[in-house]
PDB file of C-alpha atoms in Angstrom:
ATOM      1  CA  MET A   1     229.410 158.964 146.504  1.00 43.00           C
ATOM      2  CA  ARG A   2     229.476 155.206 146.138  1.00 40.00           C
ATOM      3  CA  LYS A   3     232.440 153.914 144.172  1.00 40.00           C
ATOM      4  CA  LEU A   4     230.789 151.238 142.089  1.00 40.00           C
ATOM      5  CA  LEU A   5     231.157 149.862 138.646  1.00 44.00           C
ATOM      6  CA  LEU A   6     228.233 150.514 136.339  1.00 46.00           C
ATOM      7  CA  LEU A   7     227.548 146.820 135.980  1.00 45.00           C
ATOM      8  CA  VAL A   8     227.086 146.274 139.701  1.00 43.00           C
ATOM      9  CA  LEU A   9     224.889 149.279 140.366  1.00 46.00           C
ATOM     10  CA  ILE A  10     221.596 147.448 140.056  1.00 44.00           C
ATOM     11  CA  PRO A  11     222.586 144.552 142.332  1.00 43.00           C
ATOM     12  CA  THR A  12     223.815 147.109 144.857  1.00 42.00           C
ATOM     13  CA  PHE A  13     220.454 148.872 144.815  1.00 44.00           C
ATOM     14  CA  SER A  14     218.748 145.526 145.176  1.00 42.00           C
ATOM     15  CA  VAL A  15     220.352 144.478 148.461  1.00 40.00           C
ATOM     16  CA  PRO A  16     217.888 143.718 151.245  1.00 38.00           C
ATOM     17  CA  VAL A  17     215.529 146.517 152.181  1.00 40.00           C
ATOM     18  CA  LEU A  18     213.703 146.312 155.503  1.00 38.00           C
ATOM     19  CA  ALA A  19     214.859 142.716 155.907  1.00 38.00           C
ATOM     20  CA  GLU A  20     212.554 141.679 153.109  1.00 46.00           C
ATOM     21  CA  VAL A  21     214.678 140.790 150.099  1.00 51.00           C
ATOM     22  CA  ASP A  22     217.076 137.919 149.611  1.00 55.00           C
ATOM     23  CA  GLY A  23     216.992 138.102 145.813  1.00 56.00           C
ATOM     24  CA  GLY A  24     219.435 140.961 145.348  1.00 55.00           C
ATOM     25  CA  GLY A  25     220.925 141.051 141.854  1.00 60.00           C
ATOM     26  CA  MET A  26     217.795 139.630 140.239  1.00 73.00           C
ATOM     27  CA  ALA A  27     215.581 141.780 138.022  1.00 80.00           C
ATOM     28  CA  GLY A  28     212.832 143.476 139.989  1.00 83.00           C
ATOM     29  CA  ALA A  29     214.282 142.758 143.430  1.00 84.00           C
ATOM     30  CA  TYR A  30     212.518 145.893 144.682  1.00 87.00           C
ATOM     31  CA  LEU A  31     209.181 144.176 143.966  1.00 89.00           C
ATOM     32  CA  GLN A  32     209.858 141.925 146.940  1.00 87.00           C
ATOM     33  CA  VAL A  33     209.676 144.909 149.281  1.00 85.00           C
ATOM     34  CA  ASN A  34     206.553 145.773 151.261  1.00 88.00           C
ATOM     35  CA  TRP A  35     205.928 149.444 150.599  1.00 90.00           C
ATOM     36  CA  SER A  36     203.504 150.414 153.358  1.00 94.00           C
ATOM     37  CA  ALA A  37     204.374 150.257 157.050  1.00 96.00           C
ATOM     38  CA  ARG A  38     201.258 148.220 157.855  1.00 98.00           C
ATOM     39  CA  VAL A  39     202.186 145.345 155.555  1.00 97.00           C
ATOM     40  CA  ALA A  40     205.884 145.537 156.489  1.00 95.00           C
ATOM     41  CA  ALA A  41     205.066 145.305 160.204  1.00 97.00           C
ATOM     42  CA  MET A  42     202.940 142.205 159.542  1.00 98.00           C
ATOM     43  CA  GLY A  43     205.885 140.441 157.926  1.00 96.00           C
ATOM     44  CA  GLY A  44     204.510 140.840 154.404  1.00 96.00           C
ATOM     45  CA  ALA A  45     201.686 138.344 155.019  1.00 98.00           C
ATOM     46  CA  PHE A  46     198.956 140.006 152.961  1.00 98.00           C
ATOM     47  CA  VAL A  47     197.801 137.720 150.131  1.00 99.00           C
ATOM     48  CA  GLY A  48     194.850 136.530 152.216  1.00 98.00           C
ATOM     49  CA  VAL A  49     194.144 140.036 153.567  1.00 98.00           C
ATOM     50  CA  ALA A  50     194.521 142.604 150.732  1.00 97.00           C
ATOM     51  CA  ASP A  51     192.071 145.037 152.324  1.00 96.00           C
ATOM     52  CA  ASP A  52     193.668 148.432 151.612  1.00 97.00           C
ATOM     53  CA  ALA A  53     195.220 150.416 148.749  1.00 96.00           C
ATOM     54  CA  GLU A  54     198.460 148.408 148.750  1.00 95.00           C
ATOM     55  CA  GLY A  55     196.495 145.158 148.844  1.00 95.00           C
ATOM     56  CA  GLY A  56     196.066 145.098 145.076  1.00 95.00           C
ATOM     57  CA  LEU A  57     199.829 144.753 144.634  1.00 96.00           C
ATOM     58  CA  HIS A  58     199.814 141.633 146.813  1.00 97.00           C
ATOM     59  CA  ASN A  59     196.530 140.224 145.501  1.00 98.00           C
ATOM     60  CA  PRO A  60     194.618 142.176 142.813  1.00 98.00           C
ATOM     61  CA  ALA A  61     191.354 140.456 143.763  1.00 98.00           C
ATOM     62  CA  GLY A  62     191.383 142.367 147.045  1.00 97.00           C
ATOM     63  CA  VAL A  63     190.249 145.695 145.549  1.00 98.00           C
ATOM     64  CA  ILE A  64     186.698 144.346 145.242  1.00 97.00           C
ATOM     65  CA  GLN A  65     186.197 144.118 149.007  1.00 95.00           C
ATOM     66  CA  LEU A  66     186.946 147.786 149.773  1.00 96.00           C
ATOM     67  CA  SER A  67     183.974 149.683 151.206  1.00 93.00           C
ATOM     68  CA  LYS A  68     185.616 153.104 150.700  1.00 96.00           C
ATOM     69  CA  LYS A  69     188.159 154.769 148.452  1.00 98.00           C
ATOM     70  CA  HIS A  70     191.687 154.107 149.728  1.00 98.00           C
ATOM     71  CA  VAL A  71     194.983 155.973 149.238  1.00 98.00           C
ATOM     72  CA  THR A  72     198.343 154.908 150.704  1.00 98.00           C
ATOM     73  CA  ALA A  73     201.721 156.655 150.325  1.00 98.00           C
ATOM     74  CA  SER A  74     205.244 156.265 151.686  1.00 96.00           C
ATOM     75  CA  TYR A  75     208.763 157.567 151.063  1.00 93.00           C
ATOM     76  CA  ARG A  76     212.058 156.410 152.473  1.00 85.00           C
ATOM     77  CA  GLN A  77     215.702 157.345 152.091  1.00 79.00           C
ATOM     78  CA  MET A  78     217.723 154.185 152.565  1.00 77.00           C
ATOM     79  CA  GLN A  79     221.329 153.215 153.091  1.00 73.00           C
ATOM     80  CA  LEU A  80     223.718 152.964 150.125  1.00 71.00           C
ATOM     81  CA  ASP A  81     222.211 156.193 148.713  1.00 75.00           C
ATOM     82  CA  ARG A  82     218.954 154.515 147.707  1.00 81.00           C
ATOM     83  CA  LYS A  83     215.456 155.954 147.830  1.00 88.00           C
ATOM     84  CA  MET A  84     211.960 154.637 147.245  1.00 91.00           C
ATOM     85  CA  SER A  85     208.579 156.328 146.773  1.00 95.00           C
ATOM     86  CA  PHE A  86     205.182 154.662 146.672  1.00 96.00           C
ATOM     87  CA  VAL A  87     201.599 155.846 146.057  1.00 98.00           C
ATOM     88  CA  SER A  88     198.555 153.625 145.582  1.00 98.00           C
ATOM     89  CA  TYR A  89     194.823 154.229 145.069  1.00 99.00           C
ATOM     90  CA  ALA A  90     192.032 151.642 145.063  1.00 98.00           C
ATOM     91  CA  GLN A  91     188.250 151.449 145.262  1.00 98.00           C
ATOM     92  CA  SER A  92     185.410 149.030 144.617  1.00 96.00           C
ATOM     93  CA  LEU A  93     182.791 149.474 141.886  1.00 95.00           C
ATOM     94  CA  LYS A  94     179.151 148.512 141.344  1.00 84.00           C
ATOM     95  CA  ASP A  95     178.207 147.646 144.916  1.00 86.00           C
ATOM     96  CA  ASN A  96     181.405 145.645 145.427  1.00 90.00           C
ATOM     97  CA  ASP A  97     180.891 143.629 142.251  1.00 95.00           C
ATOM     98  CA  ALA A  98     184.222 144.886 140.839  1.00 97.00           C
ATOM     99  CA  GLY A  99     187.166 147.059 141.819  1.00 98.00           C
ATOM    100  CA  ILE A 100     190.022 149.105 140.354  1.00 98.00           C
ATOM    101  CA  GLY A 101     193.372 150.409 141.526  1.00 98.00           C
ATOM    102  CA  LEU A 102     196.374 152.388 140.326  1.00 99.00           C
ATOM    103  CA  SER A 103     199.842 152.261 141.897  1.00 98.00           C
ATOM    104  CA  TRP A 104     203.170 153.964 141.226  1.00 98.00           C
ATOM    105  CA  ILE A 105     206.528 152.889 142.635  1.00 97.00           C
ATOM    106  CA  ASN A 106     209.802 154.757 142.095  1.00 97.00           C
ATOM    107  CA  VAL A 107     213.228 153.526 143.154  1.00 94.00           C
ATOM    108  CA  GLY A 108     216.606 155.031 142.405  1.00 90.00           C
ATOM    109  CA  ALA A 109     220.121 156.112 143.302  1.00 84.00           C
ATOM    110  CA  SER A 110     222.017 159.185 142.073  1.00 76.00           C
ATOM    111  CA  GLY A 111     225.587 160.478 141.986  1.00 71.00           C
ATOM    112  CA  VAL A 112     227.126 157.026 141.681  1.00 71.00           C
ATOM    113  CA  GLU A 113     230.726 157.011 140.410  1.00 70.00           C
ATOM    114  CA  GLN A 114     231.215 155.033 137.222  1.00 72.00           C
ATOM    115  CA  ARG A 115     234.585 153.293 136.905  1.00 69.00           C
ATOM    116  CA  ASP A 116     236.224 151.536 134.005  1.00 66.00           C
ATOM    117  CA  GLY A 117     237.887 148.136 134.059  1.00 66.00           C
ATOM    118  CA  ASN A 118     241.045 149.662 135.550  1.00 72.00           C
ATOM    119  CA  GLY A 119     239.158 151.219 138.446  1.00 72.00           C
ATOM    120  CA  GLU A 120     239.491 154.764 137.128  1.00 74.00           C
ATOM    121  CA  VAL A 121     236.597 157.169 137.660  1.00 75.00           C
ATOM    122  CA  VAL A 122     235.088 158.153 134.302  1.00 71.00           C
ATOM    123  CA  GLY A 123     231.973 159.985 135.501  1.00 72.00           C
ATOM    124  CA  ASP A 124     228.774 159.730 137.492  1.00 77.00           C
ATOM    125  CA  VAL A 125     225.716 157.685 136.635  1.00 79.00           C
ATOM    126  CA  ASN A 126     222.153 157.717 137.907  1.00 83.00           C
ATOM    127  CA  TYR A 127     219.785 154.808 138.284  1.00 86.00           C
ATOM    128  CA  SER A 128     215.991 155.007 138.415  1.00 91.00           C
ATOM    129  CA  GLU A 129     213.130 152.605 137.938  1.00 95.00           C
ATOM    130  CA  ASN A 130     209.415 153.360 137.737  1.00 97.00           C
ATOM    131  CA  LEU A 131     206.585 150.862 137.933  1.00 98.00           C
ATOM    132  CA  LEU A 132     202.963 151.628 137.055  1.00 98.00           C
ATOM    133  CA  VAL A 133     200.363 149.044 138.041  1.00 99.00           C
ATOM    134  CA  LEU A 134     196.736 149.057 136.881  1.00 99.00           C
ATOM    135  CA  THR A 135     194.540 146.751 138.962  1.00 99.00           C
ATOM    136  CA  PHE A 136     191.128 145.335 138.077  1.00 98.00           C
ATOM    137  CA  GLY A 137     189.061 142.829 140.031  1.00 98.00           C
ATOM    138  CA  LYS A 138     185.728 141.113 139.367  1.00 97.00           C
ATOM    139  CA  ARG A 139     183.404 139.027 141.495  1.00 96.00           C
ATOM    140  CA  PHE A 140     182.545 135.739 139.779  1.00 93.00           C
ATOM    141  CA  PHE A 141     180.742 134.027 142.638  1.00 88.00           C
ATOM    142  CA  ARG A 142     179.441 135.297 145.963  1.00 87.00           C
ATOM    143  CA  GLN A 143     182.660 134.465 147.796  1.00 91.00           C
ATOM    144  CA  MET A 144     185.109 134.143 144.873  1.00 96.00           C
ATOM    145  CA  LEU A 145     186.957 137.284 143.789  1.00 98.00           C
ATOM    146  CA  VAL A 146     189.322 137.350 140.800  1.00 98.00           C
ATOM    147  CA  GLY A 147     191.794 140.086 139.899  1.00 98.00           C
ATOM    148  CA  VAL A 148     194.571 141.019 137.496  1.00 99.00           C
ATOM    149  CA  ASN A 149     197.400 143.570 137.540  1.00 99.00           C
ATOM    150  CA  LEU A 150     198.838 145.073 134.372  1.00 99.00           C
ATOM    151  CA  LYS A 151     202.425 146.156 135.101  1.00 98.00           C
ATOM    152  CA  TYR A 152     204.588 148.551 133.098  1.00 98.00           C
ATOM    153  CA  ASP A 153     208.182 148.949 134.268  1.00 97.00           C
ATOM    154  CA  HIS A 154     210.695 151.498 132.947  1.00 95.00           C
ATOM    155  CA  ALA A 155     214.318 151.382 134.116  1.00 93.00           C
ATOM    156  CA  ASN A 156     217.117 153.829 133.323  1.00 90.00           C
ATOM    157  CA  LEU A 157     220.778 153.247 134.123  1.00 84.00           C
ATOM    158  CA  ALA A 158     223.081 156.043 132.943  1.00 77.00           C
ATOM    159  CA  GLU A 159     222.046 156.537 129.304  1.00 77.00           C
ATOM    160  CA  VAL A 160     220.629 153.047 128.901  1.00 85.00           C
ATOM    161  CA  SER A 161     216.938 152.314 129.395  1.00 89.00           C
ATOM    162  CA  ALA A 162     214.724 149.253 129.301  1.00 92.00           C
ATOM    163  CA  ASN A 163     210.968 148.689 129.412  1.00 94.00           C
ATOM    164  CA  GLY A 164     208.903 145.729 130.468  1.00 95.00           C
ATOM    165  CA  LEU A 165     205.246 144.691 130.478  1.00 97.00           C
ATOM    166  CA  GLY A 166     203.803 141.922 132.621  1.00 98.00           C
ATOM    167  CA  PHE A 167     200.829 140.637 134.587  1.00 98.00           C
ATOM    168  CA  ASP A 168     199.758 139.401 138.010  1.00 99.00           C
ATOM    169  CA  PHE A 169     196.752 137.157 138.611  1.00 99.00           C
ATOM    170  CA  GLY A 170     194.978 136.725 141.929  1.00 99.00           C
ATOM    171  CA  LEU A 171     192.132 134.888 143.664  1.00 98.00           C
ATOM    172  CA  LEU A 172     190.527 135.653 147.021  1.00 98.00           C
ATOM    173  CA  TRP A 173     187.871 133.546 148.729  1.00 98.00           C
ATOM    174  CA  GLY A 174     185.924 134.244 151.901  1.00 94.00           C
ATOM    175  CA  GLU A 175     185.031 137.931 151.745  1.00 89.00           C
ATOM    176  CA  LYS A 176     183.228 139.060 154.927  1.00 84.00           C
ATOM    177  CA  ARG A 177     183.991 135.726 156.586  1.00 93.00           C
ATOM    178  CA  PRO A 178     186.368 135.375 159.543  1.00 96.00           C
ATOM    179  CA  TYR A 179     188.770 133.320 157.421  1.00 96.00           C
ATOM    180  CA  ARG A 180     189.965 134.149 153.915  1.00 98.00           C
ATOM    181  CA  ILE A 181     192.207 132.347 151.458  1.00 98.00           C
ATOM    182  CA  GLY A 182     194.181 133.967 148.643  1.00 99.00           C
ATOM    183  CA  PHE A 183     196.466 132.928 145.805  1.00 99.00           C
ATOM    184  CA  THR A 184     198.538 134.967 143.345  1.00 99.00           C
ATOM    185  CA  VAL A 185     200.969 134.505 140.469  1.00 99.00           C
ATOM    186  CA  GLN A 186     203.142 137.569 139.847  1.00 98.00           C
ATOM    187  CA  ASN A 187     205.453 139.002 137.162  1.00 97.00           C
ATOM    188  CA  VAL A 188     204.194 136.841 134.304  1.00 98.00           C
ATOM    189  CA  GLY A 189     205.988 137.895 131.105  1.00 96.00           C
ATOM    190  CA  LEU A 190     207.867 140.800 132.712  1.00 96.00           C
ATOM    191  CA  THR A 191     211.399 141.244 131.298  1.00 93.00           C
ATOM    192  CA  HIS A 192     213.997 143.947 130.624  1.00 89.00           C
ATOM    193  CA  ASP A 193     215.957 144.034 127.351  1.00 84.00           C
ATOM    194  CA  TRP A 194     219.190 145.966 127.920  1.00 82.00           C
ATOM    195  CA  THR A 195     221.396 147.159 125.023  1.00 78.00           C
ATOM    196  CA  THR A 196     224.582 148.985 126.063  1.00 72.00           C
ATOM    197  CA  GLY A 197     226.110 149.581 122.633  1.00 64.00           C
ATOM    198  CA  ASP A 198     225.080 153.245 122.394  1.00 61.00           C
ATOM    199  CA  PHE A 199     226.420 153.964 125.881  1.00 63.00           C
ATOM    200  CA  TYR A 200     229.827 152.341 125.424  1.00 63.00           C
ATOM    201  CA  LYS A 201     230.606 153.287 121.807  1.00 60.00           C
ATOM    202  CA  ASN A 202     231.976 156.690 122.862  1.00 61.00           C
ATOM    203  CA  GLN A 203     234.328 154.943 125.273  1.00 62.00           C
ATOM    204  CA  GLY A 204     235.824 152.564 122.742  1.00 61.00           C
ATOM    205  CA  TYR A 205     233.803 149.500 123.765  1.00 65.00           C
ATOM    206  CA  SER A 206     231.315 147.510 121.734  1.00 64.00           C
ATOM    207  CA  GLY A 207     228.673 146.991 124.422  1.00 65.00           C
ATOM    208  CA  SER A 208     226.302 144.064 124.578  1.00 72.00           C
ATOM    209  CA  SER A 209     222.659 143.034 124.804  1.00 76.00           C
ATOM    210  CA  THR A 210     221.093 141.084 127.615  1.00 81.00           C
ATOM    211  CA  LYS A 211     217.621 140.104 128.755  1.00 84.00           C
ATOM    212  CA  ASP A 212     216.744 140.235 132.457  1.00 88.00           C
ATOM    213  CA  LYS A 213     213.719 138.162 133.326  1.00 92.00           C
ATOM    214  CA  PHE A 214     211.723 139.085 136.415  1.00 95.00           C
ATOM    215  CA  PRO A 215     211.306 135.897 138.459  1.00 95.00           C
ATOM    216  CA  ILE A 216     207.740 134.604 138.547  1.00 97.00           C
ATOM    217  CA  ALA A 217     206.382 134.341 142.079  1.00 97.00           C
ATOM    218  CA  ALA A 218     203.565 132.114 143.322  1.00 98.00           C
ATOM    219  CA  LYS A 219     202.009 132.929 146.695  1.00 99.00           C
ATOM    220  CA  ALA A 220     199.308 131.316 148.810  1.00 99.00           C
ATOM    221  CA  GLY A 221     197.967 132.954 151.940  1.00 99.00           C
ATOM    222  CA  GLY A 222     195.277 132.815 154.552  1.00 98.00           C
ATOM    223  CA  SER A 223     193.940 135.145 157.219  1.00 99.00           C
ATOM    224  CA  TYR A 224     191.680 134.845 160.238  1.00 99.00           C
ATOM    225  CA  ARG A 225     189.836 137.603 162.108  1.00 98.00           C
ATOM    226  CA  PHE A 226     188.333 137.192 165.557  1.00 97.00           C
ATOM    227  CA  TYR A 227     187.470 138.991 168.795  1.00 96.00           C
ATOM    228  CA  GLN A 228     184.948 141.221 166.996  1.00 95.00           C
ATOM    229  CA  ASN A 229     187.411 141.734 164.121  1.00 95.00           C
ATOM    230  CA  LYS A 230     189.876 143.439 166.453  1.00 97.00           C
ATOM    231  CA  ILE A 231     192.559 140.789 165.919  1.00 99.00           C
ATOM    232  CA  LEU A 232     193.900 139.673 162.530  1.00 99.00           C
ATOM    233  CA  LEU A 233     196.315 136.793 161.933  1.00 99.00           C
ATOM    234  CA  ALA A 234     197.842 136.084 158.513  1.00 99.00           C
ATOM    235  CA  LEU A 235     200.206 133.556 156.951  1.00 99.00           C
ATOM    236  CA  ASP A 236     201.716 133.489 153.422  1.00 99.00           C
ATOM    237  CA  LEU A 237     203.877 130.963 151.607  1.00 98.00           C
ATOM    238  CA  GLU A 238     205.931 132.354 148.714  1.00 98.00           C
ATOM    239  CA  LYS A 239     207.947 130.579 146.018  1.00 97.00           C
ATOM    240  CA  ARG A 240     209.959 132.566 143.504  1.00 94.00           C
ATOM    241  CA  GLU A 241     212.057 131.219 140.686  1.00 92.00           C
ATOM    242  CA  LYS A 242     215.621 130.452 141.842  1.00 85.00           C
ATOM    243  CA  GLN A 243     214.686 131.035 145.485  1.00 89.00           C
ATOM    244  CA  GLN A 244     213.708 128.818 148.372  1.00 93.00           C
ATOM    245  CA  LEU A 245     210.212 128.661 149.825  1.00 96.00           C
ATOM    246  CA  LEU A 246     209.644 131.726 151.993  1.00 96.00           C
ATOM    247  CA  VAL A 247     207.324 132.112 154.964  1.00 97.00           C
ATOM    248  CA  HIS A 248     205.601 135.350 155.960  1.00 98.00           C
ATOM    249  CA  ALA A 249     203.510 135.556 159.115  1.00 98.00           C
ATOM    250  CA  GLY A 250     202.003 138.451 160.984  1.00 98.00           C
ATOM    251  CA  GLY A 251     199.281 139.801 163.177  1.00 99.00           C
ATOM    252  CA  GLU A 252     197.428 143.010 163.921  1.00 99.00           C
ATOM    253  CA  GLY A 253     195.503 143.846 167.078  1.00 99.00           C
ATOM    254  CA  TRP A 254     193.451 146.945 167.772  1.00 98.00           C
ATOM    255  CA  VAL A 255     193.880 148.074 171.374  1.00 98.00           C
ATOM    256  CA  ASN A 256     191.058 150.590 170.927  1.00 97.00           C
ATOM    257  CA  GLN A 257     189.498 152.524 168.048  1.00 95.00           C
ATOM    258  CA  TYR A 258     192.656 154.605 167.646  1.00 98.00           C
ATOM    259  CA  LEU A 259     195.689 152.353 168.214  1.00 99.00           C
ATOM    260  CA  ALA A 260     196.843 149.127 166.531  1.00 99.00           C
ATOM    261  CA  LEU A 261     199.875 146.996 167.398  1.00 99.00           C
ATOM    262  CA  ARG A 262     201.501 144.725 164.809  1.00 99.00           C
ATOM    263  CA  ALA A 263     204.195 142.063 164.668  1.00 98.00           C
ATOM    264  CA  GLY A 264     205.420 139.587 162.100  1.00 97.00           C
ATOM    265  CA  TYR A 265     208.008 137.163 160.804  1.00 95.00           C
ATOM    266  CA  ASN A 266     209.607 137.777 157.418  1.00 92.00           C
ATOM    267  CA  ARG A 267     212.434 135.635 156.015  1.00 84.00           C
ATOM    268  CA  ASP A 268     214.015 134.793 159.377  1.00 84.00           C
ATOM    269  CA  PHE A 269     213.570 138.303 160.763  1.00 88.00           C
ATOM    270  CA  VAL A 270     211.106 139.695 163.287  1.00 92.00           C
ATOM    271  CA  THR A 271     209.075 142.761 162.294  1.00 94.00           C
ATOM    272  CA  LEU A 272     207.264 145.166 164.609  1.00 97.00           C
ATOM    273  CA  GLY A 273     204.990 148.142 164.156  1.00 98.00           C
ATOM    274  CA  ALA A 274     202.024 150.215 165.206  1.00 98.00           C
ATOM    275  CA  GLY A 275     199.309 152.366 163.707  1.00 98.00           C
ATOM    276  CA  ILE A 276     197.281 155.379 164.810  1.00 98.00           C
ATOM    277  CA  ARG A 277     193.880 155.980 163.238  1.00 98.00           C
ATOM    278  CA  TYR A 278     191.498 158.916 163.498  1.00 97.00           C
ATOM    279  CA  SER A 279     188.103 159.351 161.830  1.00 96.00           C
ATOM    280  CA  TRP A 280     185.872 162.314 161.281  1.00 94.00           C
ATOM    281  CA  SER A 281     182.745 162.439 159.150  1.00 92.00           C
ATOM    282  CA  LYS A 282     183.324 159.839 156.397  1.00 93.00           C
ATOM    283  CA  THR A 283     187.116 160.194 156.285  1.00 98.00           C
ATOM    284  CA  THR A 284     189.697 158.123 158.153  1.00 98.00           C
ATOM    285  CA  ILE A 285     193.415 158.890 158.238  1.00 98.00           C
ATOM    286  CA  SER A 286     196.049 156.467 159.534  1.00 98.00           C
ATOM    287  CA  PHE A 287     199.741 156.854 160.304  1.00 98.00           C
ATOM    288  CA  ASN A 288     201.609 153.558 160.370  1.00 98.00           C
ATOM    289  CA  TYR A 289     205.115 152.672 161.530  1.00 97.00           C
ATOM    290  CA  ALA A 290     207.262 149.568 160.962  1.00 96.00           C
ATOM    291  CA  PHE A 291     210.618 148.480 162.333  1.00 92.00           C
ATOM    292  CA  ASN A 292     212.637 145.773 160.622  1.00 80.00           C
ATOM    293  CA  ALA A 293     216.019 144.380 161.606  1.00 67.00           C
ATOM    294  CA  GLY A 294     218.800 144.856 159.064  1.00 59.00           C
ATOM    295  CA  GLN A 295     220.855 142.147 157.416  1.00 57.00           C
ATOM    296  CA  LEU A 296     224.090 141.934 155.416  1.00 51.00           C
ATOM    297  CA  GLU A 297     225.622 144.319 157.977  1.00 52.00           C
ATOM    298  CA  LEU A 298     223.027 146.994 157.218  1.00 61.00           C
ATOM    299  CA  ASP A 299     221.452 148.896 160.085  1.00 69.00           C
ATOM    300  CA  PRO A 300     217.820 148.310 161.095  1.00 74.00           C
ATOM    301  CA  GLU A 301     215.387 150.471 159.170  1.00 80.00           C
ATOM    302  CA  ASN A 302     212.214 152.337 160.010  1.00 88.00           C
ATOM    303  CA  LEU A 303     209.286 152.979 157.705  1.00 93.00           C
ATOM    304  CA  ILE A 304     206.398 155.417 158.084  1.00 95.00           C
ATOM    305  CA  SER A 305     203.419 155.540 155.733  1.00 97.00           C
ATOM    306  CA  VAL A 306     200.120 157.377 155.625  1.00 98.00           C
ATOM    307  CA  ALA A 307     196.750 155.992 154.520  1.00 98.00           C
ATOM    308  CA  VAL A 308     193.441 157.742 153.880  1.00 98.00           C
ATOM    309  CA  GLU A 309     189.964 156.247 153.480  1.00 98.00           C
ATOM    310  CA  PHE A 310     187.119 158.422 152.218  1.00 96.00           C
TER     311      PHE A 310
END
């Protein structure tokens, strides 16, 4: 079990995952992670792509362009006793005039030793956080797609819980063209209000109240498809509150109808991956893999996800 103080549990969970996060200790650091192996292998450059079930989390306008129903899921057990689960569903509506999506993300750590100010063990605490995201997109012009995410976040640390409600807004231009441009603003209004008085009163402490604001993120991205749509290149620029400008770049190339190779650049780290796809009747299933170098003395990590189109 990790010997951590209660107050540093959340920052510990928020240390970089898959070389993607440099905002550890900030509220919602896990939202900077790419949950599917496809996006992770492409360096997180997806604002101008957004063409699968996870796409709505990067740009909610993307759900409109889906020609089938999409489901993506992943699970990973990480270092420092952390775990993360992800499931997302998305589809278009009304002949691609609108689209909807629903996503669930769970992160957590269990069996963490709680210590008092003298370093004495006083028990174990668990940490969990669940995010539900409802996505809706609408076509306003032939090439202009607009989308919004409604986010509900519930966090529980020991016997203390906090809830938050926020929004994402997204634009995507260039559907069915070789080049596409996207823009999003994320985590608008999303905060956690923590009150620790009830937890600490049995231990002789008064507790306190604090508000954790999720940093607003603005992202702009573009993508370009060529060679009969077999090759995809993407580039994103990301600016979060209290963080420097971040660059995400990646590419995907289909060797044949079954195998894709991917590579990317994410926050000074190289990402690699591959995907295998098989179709029968109207259903397509894909298994995707991503490798990302570790940082902060953490080992490199591997991610596998599965996606289904039907």
